[in-house]
Coordinates of C-alpha atoms and ligand atoms in Angstrom, one line a residue:
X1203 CA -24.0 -29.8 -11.4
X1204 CA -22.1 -32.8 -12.7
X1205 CA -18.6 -33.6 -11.9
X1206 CA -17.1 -32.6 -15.2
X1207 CA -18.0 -28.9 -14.5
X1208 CA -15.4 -27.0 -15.7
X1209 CA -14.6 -24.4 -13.1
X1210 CA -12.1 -22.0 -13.5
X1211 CA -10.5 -19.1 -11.1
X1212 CA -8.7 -15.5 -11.0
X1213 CA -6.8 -15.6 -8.0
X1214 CA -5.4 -12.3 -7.4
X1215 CA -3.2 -10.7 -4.3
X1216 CA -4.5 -7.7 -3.1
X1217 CA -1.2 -5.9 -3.4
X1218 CA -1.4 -3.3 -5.6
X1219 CA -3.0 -1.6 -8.4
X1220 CA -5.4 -3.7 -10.6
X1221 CA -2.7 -4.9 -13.2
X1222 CA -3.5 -5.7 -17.5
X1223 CA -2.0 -9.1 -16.5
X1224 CA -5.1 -9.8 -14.0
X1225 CA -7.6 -8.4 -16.9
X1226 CA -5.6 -10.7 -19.1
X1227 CA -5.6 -13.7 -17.0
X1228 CA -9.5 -13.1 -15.8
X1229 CA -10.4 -12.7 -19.5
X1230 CA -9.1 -16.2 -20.7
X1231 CA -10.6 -18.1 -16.9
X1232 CA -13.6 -15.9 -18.1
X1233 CA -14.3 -17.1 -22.1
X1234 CA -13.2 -20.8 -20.8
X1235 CA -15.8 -21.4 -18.1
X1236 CA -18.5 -19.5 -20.2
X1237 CA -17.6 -21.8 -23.4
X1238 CA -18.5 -24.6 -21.6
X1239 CA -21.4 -23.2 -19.7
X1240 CA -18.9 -23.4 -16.4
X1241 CA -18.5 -21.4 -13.6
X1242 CA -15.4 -18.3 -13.2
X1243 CA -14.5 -18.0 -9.5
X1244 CA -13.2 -14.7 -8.2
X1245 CA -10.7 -16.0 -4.9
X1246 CA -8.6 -13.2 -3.1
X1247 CA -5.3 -14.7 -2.6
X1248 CA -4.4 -12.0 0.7
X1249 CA -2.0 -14.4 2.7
X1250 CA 0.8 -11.8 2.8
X1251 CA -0.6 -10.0 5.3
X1252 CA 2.2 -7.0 5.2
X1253 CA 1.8 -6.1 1.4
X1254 CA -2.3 -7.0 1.2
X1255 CA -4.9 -3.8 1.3
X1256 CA -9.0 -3.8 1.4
X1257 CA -7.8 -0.8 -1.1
X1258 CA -6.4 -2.8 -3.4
X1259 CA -8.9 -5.8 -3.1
X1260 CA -11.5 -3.0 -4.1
X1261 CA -9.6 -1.8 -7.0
X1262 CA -9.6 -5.1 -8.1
X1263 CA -13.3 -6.0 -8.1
X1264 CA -14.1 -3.0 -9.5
X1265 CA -12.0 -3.2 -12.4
X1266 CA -13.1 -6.4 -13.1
X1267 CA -16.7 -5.5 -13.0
X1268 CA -15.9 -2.3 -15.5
X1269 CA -14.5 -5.2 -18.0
X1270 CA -17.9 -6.6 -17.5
X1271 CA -16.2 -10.2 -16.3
X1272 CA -18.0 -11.0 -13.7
X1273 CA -17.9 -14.4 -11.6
X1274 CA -20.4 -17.0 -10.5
X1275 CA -18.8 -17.1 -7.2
X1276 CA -16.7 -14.9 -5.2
X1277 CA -16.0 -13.2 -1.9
X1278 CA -18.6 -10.3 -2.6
X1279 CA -21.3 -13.2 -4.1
X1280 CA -20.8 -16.2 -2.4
X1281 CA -21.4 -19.4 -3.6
X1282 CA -20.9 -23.5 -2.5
X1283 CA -17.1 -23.3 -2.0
X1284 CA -16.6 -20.2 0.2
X1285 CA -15.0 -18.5 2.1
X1286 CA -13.4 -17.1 -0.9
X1287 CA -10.7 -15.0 0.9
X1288 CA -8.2 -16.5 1.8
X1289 CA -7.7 -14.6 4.7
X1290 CA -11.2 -16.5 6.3
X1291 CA -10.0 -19.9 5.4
X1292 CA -7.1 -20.3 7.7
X1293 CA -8.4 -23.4 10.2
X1294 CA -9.3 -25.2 6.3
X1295 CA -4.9 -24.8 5.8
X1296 CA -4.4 -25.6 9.5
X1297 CA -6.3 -28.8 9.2
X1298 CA -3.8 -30.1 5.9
X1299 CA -1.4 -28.8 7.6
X1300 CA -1.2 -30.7 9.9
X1301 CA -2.0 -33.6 8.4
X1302 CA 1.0 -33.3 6.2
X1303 CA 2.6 -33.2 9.3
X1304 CA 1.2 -36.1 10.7
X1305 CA 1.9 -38.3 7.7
X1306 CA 5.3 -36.9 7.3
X1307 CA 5.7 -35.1 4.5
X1308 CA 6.0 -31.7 6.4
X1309 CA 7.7 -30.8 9.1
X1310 CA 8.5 -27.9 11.5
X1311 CA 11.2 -25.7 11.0
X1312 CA 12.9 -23.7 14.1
X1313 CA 15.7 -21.7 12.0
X1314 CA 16.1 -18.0 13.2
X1315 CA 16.3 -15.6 10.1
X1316 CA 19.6 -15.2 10.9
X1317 CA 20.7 -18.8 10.3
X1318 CA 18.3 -19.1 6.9
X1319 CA 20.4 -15.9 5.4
X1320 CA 23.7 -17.5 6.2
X1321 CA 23.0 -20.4 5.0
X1322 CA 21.8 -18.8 2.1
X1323 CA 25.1 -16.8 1.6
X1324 CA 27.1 -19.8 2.0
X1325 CA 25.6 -22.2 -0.3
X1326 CA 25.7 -19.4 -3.0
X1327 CA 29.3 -18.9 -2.2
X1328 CA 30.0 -22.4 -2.7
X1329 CA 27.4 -22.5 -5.9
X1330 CA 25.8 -25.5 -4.3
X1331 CA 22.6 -23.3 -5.0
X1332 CA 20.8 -20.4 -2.8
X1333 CA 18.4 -22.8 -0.8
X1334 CA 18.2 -24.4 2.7
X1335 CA 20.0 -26.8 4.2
X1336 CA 17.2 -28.9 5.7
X1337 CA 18.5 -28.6 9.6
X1338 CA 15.4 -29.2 10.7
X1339 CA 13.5 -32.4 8.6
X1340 CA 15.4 -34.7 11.0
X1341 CA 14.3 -32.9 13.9
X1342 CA 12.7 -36.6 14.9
X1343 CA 9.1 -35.5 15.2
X1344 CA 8.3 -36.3 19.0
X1345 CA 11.1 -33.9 20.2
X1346 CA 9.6 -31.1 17.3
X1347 CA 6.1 -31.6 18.7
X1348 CA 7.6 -30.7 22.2
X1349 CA 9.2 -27.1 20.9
X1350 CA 6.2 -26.5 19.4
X1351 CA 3.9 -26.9 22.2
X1352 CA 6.7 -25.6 24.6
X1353 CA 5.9 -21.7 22.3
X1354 CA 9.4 -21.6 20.6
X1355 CA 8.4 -20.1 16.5
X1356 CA 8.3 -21.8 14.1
X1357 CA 7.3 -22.1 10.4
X1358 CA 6.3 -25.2 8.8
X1359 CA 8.1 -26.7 5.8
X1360 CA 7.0 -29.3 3.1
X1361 CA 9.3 -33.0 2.3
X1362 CA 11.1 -32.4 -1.2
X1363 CA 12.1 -35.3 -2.2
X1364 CA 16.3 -35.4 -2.8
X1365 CA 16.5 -37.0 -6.1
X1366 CA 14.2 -37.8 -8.8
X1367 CA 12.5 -36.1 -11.3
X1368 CA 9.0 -34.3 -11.2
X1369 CA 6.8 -34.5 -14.3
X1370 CA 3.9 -32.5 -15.0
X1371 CA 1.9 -31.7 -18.5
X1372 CA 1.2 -28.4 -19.0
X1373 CA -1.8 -28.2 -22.0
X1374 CA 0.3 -26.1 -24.5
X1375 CA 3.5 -27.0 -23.8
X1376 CA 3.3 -30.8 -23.0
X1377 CA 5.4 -32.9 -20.7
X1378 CA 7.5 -30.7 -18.3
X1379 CA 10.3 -32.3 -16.1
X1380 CA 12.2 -31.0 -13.3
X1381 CA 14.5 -32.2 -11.0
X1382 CA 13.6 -32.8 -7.5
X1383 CA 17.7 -32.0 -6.2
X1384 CA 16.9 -28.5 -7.9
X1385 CA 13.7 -27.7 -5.3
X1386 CA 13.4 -26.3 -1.5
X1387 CA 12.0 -27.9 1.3
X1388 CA 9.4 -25.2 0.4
X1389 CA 7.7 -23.1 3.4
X1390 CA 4.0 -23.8 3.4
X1391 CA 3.1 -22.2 6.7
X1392 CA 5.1 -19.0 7.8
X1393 CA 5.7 -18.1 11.4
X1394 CA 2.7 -15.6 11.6
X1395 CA 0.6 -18.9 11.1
X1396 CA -0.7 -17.8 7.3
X1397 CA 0.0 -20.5 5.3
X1398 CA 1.9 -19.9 2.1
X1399 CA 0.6 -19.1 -1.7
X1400 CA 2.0 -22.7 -2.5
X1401 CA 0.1 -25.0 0.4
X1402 CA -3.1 -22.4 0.1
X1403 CA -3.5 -22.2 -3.4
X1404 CA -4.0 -26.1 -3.8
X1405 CA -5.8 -26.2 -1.1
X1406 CA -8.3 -24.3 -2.5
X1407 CA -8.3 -25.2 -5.7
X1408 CA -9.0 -29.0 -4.7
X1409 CA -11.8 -27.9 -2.5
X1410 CA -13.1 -25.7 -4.8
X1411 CA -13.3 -28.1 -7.6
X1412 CA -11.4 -26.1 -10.3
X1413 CA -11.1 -28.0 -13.0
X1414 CA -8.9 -25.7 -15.2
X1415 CA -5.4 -23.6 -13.9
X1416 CA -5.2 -20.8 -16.4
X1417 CA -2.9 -18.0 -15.2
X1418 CA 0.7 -16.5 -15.8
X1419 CA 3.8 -18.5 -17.0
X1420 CA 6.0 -17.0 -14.1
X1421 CA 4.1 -19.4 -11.6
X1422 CA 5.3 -22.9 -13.7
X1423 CA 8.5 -23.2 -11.7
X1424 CA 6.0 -23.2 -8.8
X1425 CA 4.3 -26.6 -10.3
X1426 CA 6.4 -29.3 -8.8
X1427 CA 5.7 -28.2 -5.6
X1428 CA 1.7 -28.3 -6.4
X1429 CA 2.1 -31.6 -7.8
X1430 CA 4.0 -32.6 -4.6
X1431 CA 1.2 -31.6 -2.5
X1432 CA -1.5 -32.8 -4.8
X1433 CA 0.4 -36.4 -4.6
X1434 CA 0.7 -36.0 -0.1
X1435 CA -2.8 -35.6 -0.2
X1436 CA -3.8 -38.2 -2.9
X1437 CA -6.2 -35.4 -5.0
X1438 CA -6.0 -35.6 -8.5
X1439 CA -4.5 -32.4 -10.1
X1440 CA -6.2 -30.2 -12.3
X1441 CA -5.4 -29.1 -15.6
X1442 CA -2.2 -26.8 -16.1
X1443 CA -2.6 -24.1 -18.5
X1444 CA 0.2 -21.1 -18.3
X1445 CA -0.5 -18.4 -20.7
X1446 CA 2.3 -16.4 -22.5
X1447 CA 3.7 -13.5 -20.3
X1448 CA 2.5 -10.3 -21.7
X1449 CA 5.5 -8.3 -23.1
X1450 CA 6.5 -4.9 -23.8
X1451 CA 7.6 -3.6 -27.4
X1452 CA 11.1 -4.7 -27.1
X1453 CA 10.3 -7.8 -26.0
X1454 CA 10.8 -7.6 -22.3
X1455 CA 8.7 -9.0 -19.6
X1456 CA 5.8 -6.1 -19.3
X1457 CA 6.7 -3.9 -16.6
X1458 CA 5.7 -0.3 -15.3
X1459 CA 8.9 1.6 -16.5
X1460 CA 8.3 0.7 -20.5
X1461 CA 4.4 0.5 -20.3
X1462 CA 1.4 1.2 -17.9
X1463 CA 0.3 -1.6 -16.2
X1464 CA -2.4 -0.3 -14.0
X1465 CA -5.8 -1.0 -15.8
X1466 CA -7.0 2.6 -14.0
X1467 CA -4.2 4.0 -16.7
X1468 CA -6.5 3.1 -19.5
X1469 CA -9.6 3.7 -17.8
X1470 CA -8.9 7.2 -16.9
X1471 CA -7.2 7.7 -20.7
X1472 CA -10.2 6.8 -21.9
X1473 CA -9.7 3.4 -23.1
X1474 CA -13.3 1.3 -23.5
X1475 CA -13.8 -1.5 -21.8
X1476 CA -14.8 -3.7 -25.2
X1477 CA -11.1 -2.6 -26.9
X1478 CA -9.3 -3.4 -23.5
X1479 CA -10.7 -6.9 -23.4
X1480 CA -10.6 -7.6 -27.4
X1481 CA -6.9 -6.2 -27.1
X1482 CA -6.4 -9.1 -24.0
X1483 CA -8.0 -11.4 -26.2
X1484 CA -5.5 -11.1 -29.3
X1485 CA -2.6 -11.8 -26.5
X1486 CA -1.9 -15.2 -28.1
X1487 CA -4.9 -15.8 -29.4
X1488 CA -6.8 -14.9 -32.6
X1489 CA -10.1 -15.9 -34.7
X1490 CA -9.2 -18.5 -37.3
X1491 CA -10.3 -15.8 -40.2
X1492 CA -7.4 -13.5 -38.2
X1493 CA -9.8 -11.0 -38.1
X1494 CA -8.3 -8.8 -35.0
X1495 CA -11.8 -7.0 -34.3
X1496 CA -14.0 -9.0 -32.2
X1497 CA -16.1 -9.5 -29.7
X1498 CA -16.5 -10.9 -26.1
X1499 CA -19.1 -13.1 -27.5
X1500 CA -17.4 -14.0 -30.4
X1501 CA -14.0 -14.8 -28.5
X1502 CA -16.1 -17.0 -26.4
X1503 CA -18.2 -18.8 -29.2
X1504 CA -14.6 -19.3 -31.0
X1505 CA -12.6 -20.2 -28.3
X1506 CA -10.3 -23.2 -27.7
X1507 CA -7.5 -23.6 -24.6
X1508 CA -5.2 -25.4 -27.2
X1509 CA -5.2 -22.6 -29.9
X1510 CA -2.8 -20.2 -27.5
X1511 CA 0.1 -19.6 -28.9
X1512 CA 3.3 -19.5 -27.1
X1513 CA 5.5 -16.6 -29.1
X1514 CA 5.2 -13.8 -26.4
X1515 CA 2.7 -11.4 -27.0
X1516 CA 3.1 -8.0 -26.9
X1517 CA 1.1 -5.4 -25.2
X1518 CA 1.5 -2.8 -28.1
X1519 CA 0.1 0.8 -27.2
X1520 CA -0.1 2.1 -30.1
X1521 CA -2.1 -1.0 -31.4
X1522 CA -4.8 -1.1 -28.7
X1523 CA -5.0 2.5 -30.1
X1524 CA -6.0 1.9 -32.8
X1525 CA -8.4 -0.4 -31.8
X1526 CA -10.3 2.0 -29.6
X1527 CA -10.6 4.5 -32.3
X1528 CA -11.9 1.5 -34.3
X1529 CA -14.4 1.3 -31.4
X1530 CA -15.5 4.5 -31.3
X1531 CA -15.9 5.3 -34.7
X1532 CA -17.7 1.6 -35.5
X1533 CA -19.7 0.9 -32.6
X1534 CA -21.2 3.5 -31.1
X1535 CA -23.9 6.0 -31.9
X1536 CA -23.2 9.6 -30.9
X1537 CA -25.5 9.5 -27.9
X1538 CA -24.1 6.4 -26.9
X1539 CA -20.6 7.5 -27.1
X1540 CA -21.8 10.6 -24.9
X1541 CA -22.9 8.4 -22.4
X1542 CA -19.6 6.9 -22.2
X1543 CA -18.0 10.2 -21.9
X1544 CA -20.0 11.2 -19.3
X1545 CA -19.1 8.4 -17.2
X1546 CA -15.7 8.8 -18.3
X1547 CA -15.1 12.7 -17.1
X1548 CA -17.7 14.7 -18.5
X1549 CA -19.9 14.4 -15.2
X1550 CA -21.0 17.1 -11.9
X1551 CA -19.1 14.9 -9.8
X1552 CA -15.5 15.7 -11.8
X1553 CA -16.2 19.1 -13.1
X1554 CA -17.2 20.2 -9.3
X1555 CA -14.0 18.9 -8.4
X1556 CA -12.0 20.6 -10.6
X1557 CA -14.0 23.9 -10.3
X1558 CA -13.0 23.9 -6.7
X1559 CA -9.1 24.0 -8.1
X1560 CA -10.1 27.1 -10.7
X1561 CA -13.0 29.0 -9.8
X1562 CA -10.3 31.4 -7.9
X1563 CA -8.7 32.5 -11.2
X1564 CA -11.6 32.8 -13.4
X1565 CA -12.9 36.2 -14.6
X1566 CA -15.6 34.7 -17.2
X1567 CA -16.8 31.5 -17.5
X1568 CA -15.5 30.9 -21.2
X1569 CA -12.2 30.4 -18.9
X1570 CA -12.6 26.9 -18.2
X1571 CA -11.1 26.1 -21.4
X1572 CA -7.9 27.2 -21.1
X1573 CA -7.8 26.2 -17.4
X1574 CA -8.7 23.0 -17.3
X1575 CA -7.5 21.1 -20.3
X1576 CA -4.7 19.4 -18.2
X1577 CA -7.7 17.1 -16.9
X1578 CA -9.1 16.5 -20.0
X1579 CA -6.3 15.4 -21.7
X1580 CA -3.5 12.0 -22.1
X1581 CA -0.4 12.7 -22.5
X1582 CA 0.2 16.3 -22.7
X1583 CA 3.2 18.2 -24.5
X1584 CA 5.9 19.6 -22.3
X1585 CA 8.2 22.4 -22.7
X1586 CA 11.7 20.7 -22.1
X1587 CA 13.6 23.5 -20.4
X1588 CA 11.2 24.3 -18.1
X1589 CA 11.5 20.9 -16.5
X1590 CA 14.9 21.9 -15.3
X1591 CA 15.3 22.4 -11.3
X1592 CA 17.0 25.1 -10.3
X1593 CA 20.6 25.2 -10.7
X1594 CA 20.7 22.0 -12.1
X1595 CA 21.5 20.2 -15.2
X1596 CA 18.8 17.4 -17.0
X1597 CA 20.8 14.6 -15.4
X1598 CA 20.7 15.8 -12.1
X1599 CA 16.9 16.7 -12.8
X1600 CA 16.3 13.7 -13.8
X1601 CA 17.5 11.6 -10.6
X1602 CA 15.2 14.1 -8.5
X1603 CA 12.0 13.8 -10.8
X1604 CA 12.9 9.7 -10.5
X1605 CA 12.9 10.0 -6.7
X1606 CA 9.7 11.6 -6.8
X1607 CA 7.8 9.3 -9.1
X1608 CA 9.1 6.5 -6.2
X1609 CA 8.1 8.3 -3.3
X1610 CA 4.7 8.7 -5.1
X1611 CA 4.0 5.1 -5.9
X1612 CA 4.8 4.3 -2.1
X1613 CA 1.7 6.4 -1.1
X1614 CA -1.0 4.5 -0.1
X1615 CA -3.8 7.3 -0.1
X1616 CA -3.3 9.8 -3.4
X1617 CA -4.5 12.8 -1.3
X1618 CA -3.6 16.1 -2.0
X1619 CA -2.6 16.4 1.9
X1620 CA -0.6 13.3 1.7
X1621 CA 0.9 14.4 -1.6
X1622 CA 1.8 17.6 0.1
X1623 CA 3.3 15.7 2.9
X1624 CA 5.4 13.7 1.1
X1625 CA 6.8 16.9 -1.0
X1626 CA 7.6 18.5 2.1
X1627 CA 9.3 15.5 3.8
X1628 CA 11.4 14.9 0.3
X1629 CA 12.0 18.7 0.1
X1630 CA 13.7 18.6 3.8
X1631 CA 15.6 15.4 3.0
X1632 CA 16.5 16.9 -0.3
X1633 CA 17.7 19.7 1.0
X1634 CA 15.7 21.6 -2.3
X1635 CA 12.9 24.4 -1.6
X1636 CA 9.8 23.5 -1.8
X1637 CA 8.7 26.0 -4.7
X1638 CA 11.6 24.8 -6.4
X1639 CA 11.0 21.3 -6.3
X1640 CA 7.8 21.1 -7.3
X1641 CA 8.3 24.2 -10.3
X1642 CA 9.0 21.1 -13.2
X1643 CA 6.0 19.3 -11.5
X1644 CA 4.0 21.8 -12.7
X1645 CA 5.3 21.5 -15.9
X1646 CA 5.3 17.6 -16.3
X1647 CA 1.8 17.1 -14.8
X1648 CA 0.0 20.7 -16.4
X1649 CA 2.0 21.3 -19.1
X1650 CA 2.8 25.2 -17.5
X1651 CA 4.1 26.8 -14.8
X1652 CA 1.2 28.7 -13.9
X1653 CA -1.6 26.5 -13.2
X1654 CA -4.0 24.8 -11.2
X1655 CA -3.1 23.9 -7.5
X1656 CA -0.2 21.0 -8.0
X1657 CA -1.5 18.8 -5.2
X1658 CA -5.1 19.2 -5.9
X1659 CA -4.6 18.7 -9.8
X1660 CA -2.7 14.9 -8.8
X1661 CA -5.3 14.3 -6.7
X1662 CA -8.1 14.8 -9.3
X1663 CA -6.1 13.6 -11.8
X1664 CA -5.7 10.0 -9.6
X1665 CA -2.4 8.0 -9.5
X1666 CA -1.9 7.0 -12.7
X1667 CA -2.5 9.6 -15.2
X1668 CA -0.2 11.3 -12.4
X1669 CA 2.7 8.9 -12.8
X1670 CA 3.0 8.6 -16.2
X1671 CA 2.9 12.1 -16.8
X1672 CA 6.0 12.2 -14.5
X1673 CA 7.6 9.4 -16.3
X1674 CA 7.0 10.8 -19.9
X1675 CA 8.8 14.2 -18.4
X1676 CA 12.1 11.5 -17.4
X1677 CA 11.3 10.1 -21.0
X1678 CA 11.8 14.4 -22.4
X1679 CA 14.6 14.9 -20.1
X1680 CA 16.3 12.0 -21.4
X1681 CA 15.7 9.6 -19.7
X1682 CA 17.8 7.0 -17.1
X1683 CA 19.7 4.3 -18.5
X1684 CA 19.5 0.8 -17.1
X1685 CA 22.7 0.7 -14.9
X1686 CA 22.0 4.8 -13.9
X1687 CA 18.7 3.7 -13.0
X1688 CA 19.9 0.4 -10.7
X1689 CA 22.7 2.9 -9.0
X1690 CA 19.8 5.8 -8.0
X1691 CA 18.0 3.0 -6.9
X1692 CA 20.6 1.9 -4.7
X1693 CA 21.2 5.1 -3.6
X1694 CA 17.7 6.0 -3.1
X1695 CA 17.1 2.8 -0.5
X1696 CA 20.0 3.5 1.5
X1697 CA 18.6 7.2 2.0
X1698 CA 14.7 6.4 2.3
X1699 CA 14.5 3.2 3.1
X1700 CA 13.8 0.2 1.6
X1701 CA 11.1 0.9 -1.1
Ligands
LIG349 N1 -2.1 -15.1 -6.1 C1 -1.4 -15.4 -7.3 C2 -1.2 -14.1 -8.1 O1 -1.2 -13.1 -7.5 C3 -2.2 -16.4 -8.1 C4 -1.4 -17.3 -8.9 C5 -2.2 -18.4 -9.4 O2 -3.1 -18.1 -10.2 O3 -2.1 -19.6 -9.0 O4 -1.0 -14.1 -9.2

């Protein structure tokens, strides 16, 4: 391998459900390094040790592996450049850590919590921005050196300079320039010892070679600080590349409460894999004859970093749609479509499952029709008055089916017991019945009120389908506006708990 290897990496957190915007992101790292006969690294960025999960790093891999984008190296594969979890890799961070230190450009910080958030109130108060007010980078260094070895805590922060500017090129939008008086003596080591994303990630992307940063637009606020780091440790940066965020219809930034996000949404509704990565692949960028059906192997063959256009793309249901049913009517033979059907839903595995739910309410087999077409089915029509609690009006529905849908997403197993659980706990704290609160559940997620077990039919059904079928019953009820939605939240923290 020569030096001029292009190399480029996915970096996702292990934090949550495998999002469109990681399939997005992989899918352009992806066609780059396989234009240029490179190498696509797969690196689990799981430094926030609270919010990371094997679960979700799982979810992650597999979902990436049903696109069919899979990498040269990676924590399940290996390769030259490992460990890549960055999790494994803390004495690597310790070791530039503390040569920052050493040199000067970092220093420790001693600043209780207490003292950052008043700081913090203060300076926003007095609009001299929200940041902190470097109490600690005159510590002189001997004396700091001393606290530290003496056990007090400590977290370690990097030397912004006061004044200046920082300039950086990003490849589609050119020179970028940002005031140094505008950044943070960023954190790059946090008191738990885990470095931060902003010291690890260049850590590793230096070591690892990457020649290429493709990812999200929300990180290019985070650049100066990379090039800061890059210029301490006197490495040569590598390119910058932020794609367009992904957005919903109306333009916002994508986000759960106007669109799914999970990629297991479109897996279980049945998406295909080729539509959900030719969809990614017309996210700001298309084939010169605008042609919008194409291929993985054409996107690659075609493919140039500099053709991504900027205007934010948006991540149109209806459109990737259309697509799929372009997909399965053009590409597939019937047997082959079968196949994918099978996998899909039509196998012993999921039919065994959902016998289990029915088998006590059949009389004839020629049953399972009518029984079981809630697991068969997207987005399923529901009767609007029956999603009424009892005694209560659509609004007040409403703000108990939204409580719900955020008590669900907090559940880190989708069990039927833990689902039960949770119904029980919200039903006490509520102060609704149980059989009442869950009678519009039944409605939203089956479609009737006599059906199959609720708990068991989410747990089959998985998290996903589950959620949205709640959220399309907020969308029949009405729905919440904006500011009604921000107040329930409010509300909803102070009497569960932050969420
Ligand atoms: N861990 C970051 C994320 O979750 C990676 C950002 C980057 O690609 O540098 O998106």
């Amino acid at each position: 391998m020569t030096d001029n290897t292009i190399r480029t990496r996915l970096a996702p957190s292990p934090t949550g459900d495998p999002h469109v915007g990681t399939a997005y992101q992989a899918l352009f790292n992806y066609v780059w390094a396989k234009k240029n006969n490179g190498i696509f690294i797969l690196r689990i960025e799981d430094t926030d040790r609270e919010r990371s999960s094997q679960e979700s790093e799982k979810a992650i891999i597999d979902s990436l592996k049903w696109l069919g984008l899979e990498w040269d190296e990676g924590p399940d594969t290996g390769g030259s450049y490992g460990p890549y979890r960055q999790s494994e890799r803390l004495e690597i961070y310790h070791e530039y850590i503390n040569k920052l230190i050493a040199e000067g450009h970092a220093y420790p910080c001693f600043c209780s919590r207490k003292h950052l958030a008043e700081v913090r109130m203060e300076r926003q108060k007095s609009g001299s921005g929200s940041g902190y007010d470097r109490r600690c980078r005159d510590i002189p260094p001997k004396e700091a050196a001393k606290r530290v070895d003496a056990g007090e805590e400590f977290t370690v922060r990097m030397k912004v300079p006061l004044e200046g500017t920082c300039v950086f090129e990003d490849l589609l939008r050119g020179k970028i320039e940002k005031d140094w008086a505008s950044i943070d003596d960023q954190v790059i080591m946090k008191a738990d010892g885990f470095p931060t994303y902003h010291l690890a990630v260049v850590v590793d992307d230096h070591l690892m070679k990457i020649s290429h940063i493709i990812r999200g637009e929300e990180w290019i606020n985070s650049v100066p600080k990379h090039v800061l780091l890059y210029q301490f440790f006197g490495w040569e940066p590598p390119v910058f590349c932020h794609l367009p965020l992904l957005r919903n219809k109306d333009k916002s930034k994508l986000s759960k409460r106007k669109n799914p996000v999970s990629i297991n949404w479109y897996r279980k509704m049945g998406i295909l894999s080729e539509a959900l990565l030719n969809f990614a692949g017309m996210m700001g960028w298309h084939l010169s004859d605008d042609r919008e059906k194409f291929s993985l192997q054409e996107m690659i063959e075609n493919f140039r970093l500099e053709d991504i256009s900027l205007g934010g793309p948006v991540f149109d249901l209806d459109k990737l749609l259309w697509l799929n049913g372009r997909y399965i009517r053009e590409d597939f033979t019937t047997d082959e479509l079968l196949d994918r059907l099978v996998e899909w839903g039509l196998n012993r595995e999921h039919f065994g499952a959902i016998l289990e739910t029915c088998k006590g309410r059949m009389t004839c087999l020629s049953d399972w029709g009518e029984l079981t077409d809630q697991f068969f089915s997207g987005r399923i029509p529901v009767p609007k008055d029956e999603l009424l609690l009892k005694d209560m009006d659509e609004a007040q529905t409403i703000e108990v089916i939204q409580i719900i849908l955020w008590e669900l997403e907090k559940l880190d197993s989708f069990s039927k017991d833990s689902i039960y659980l949770l119904f029980k706990d919200l039903s006490e704290k509520l102060n609704i019945k149980l059989k009442y609160l869950t009678q519009p559940l039944y409605i939203a997620i089956s479609g009737k009120a006599v059906s199959t077990p609720l708990f068991d039919t989410m747990e089959i059904l998985g998290k996903d389908i589950t959620r949205a079928r709640i959220r399309y019953a907020i969308e029949e009820l009405g729905d919440l506006s904006k500011k009604k939605l921000k107040l329930l939240e409010k509300r909803y923290n102070s009497l569960f708990g932050e969420s």
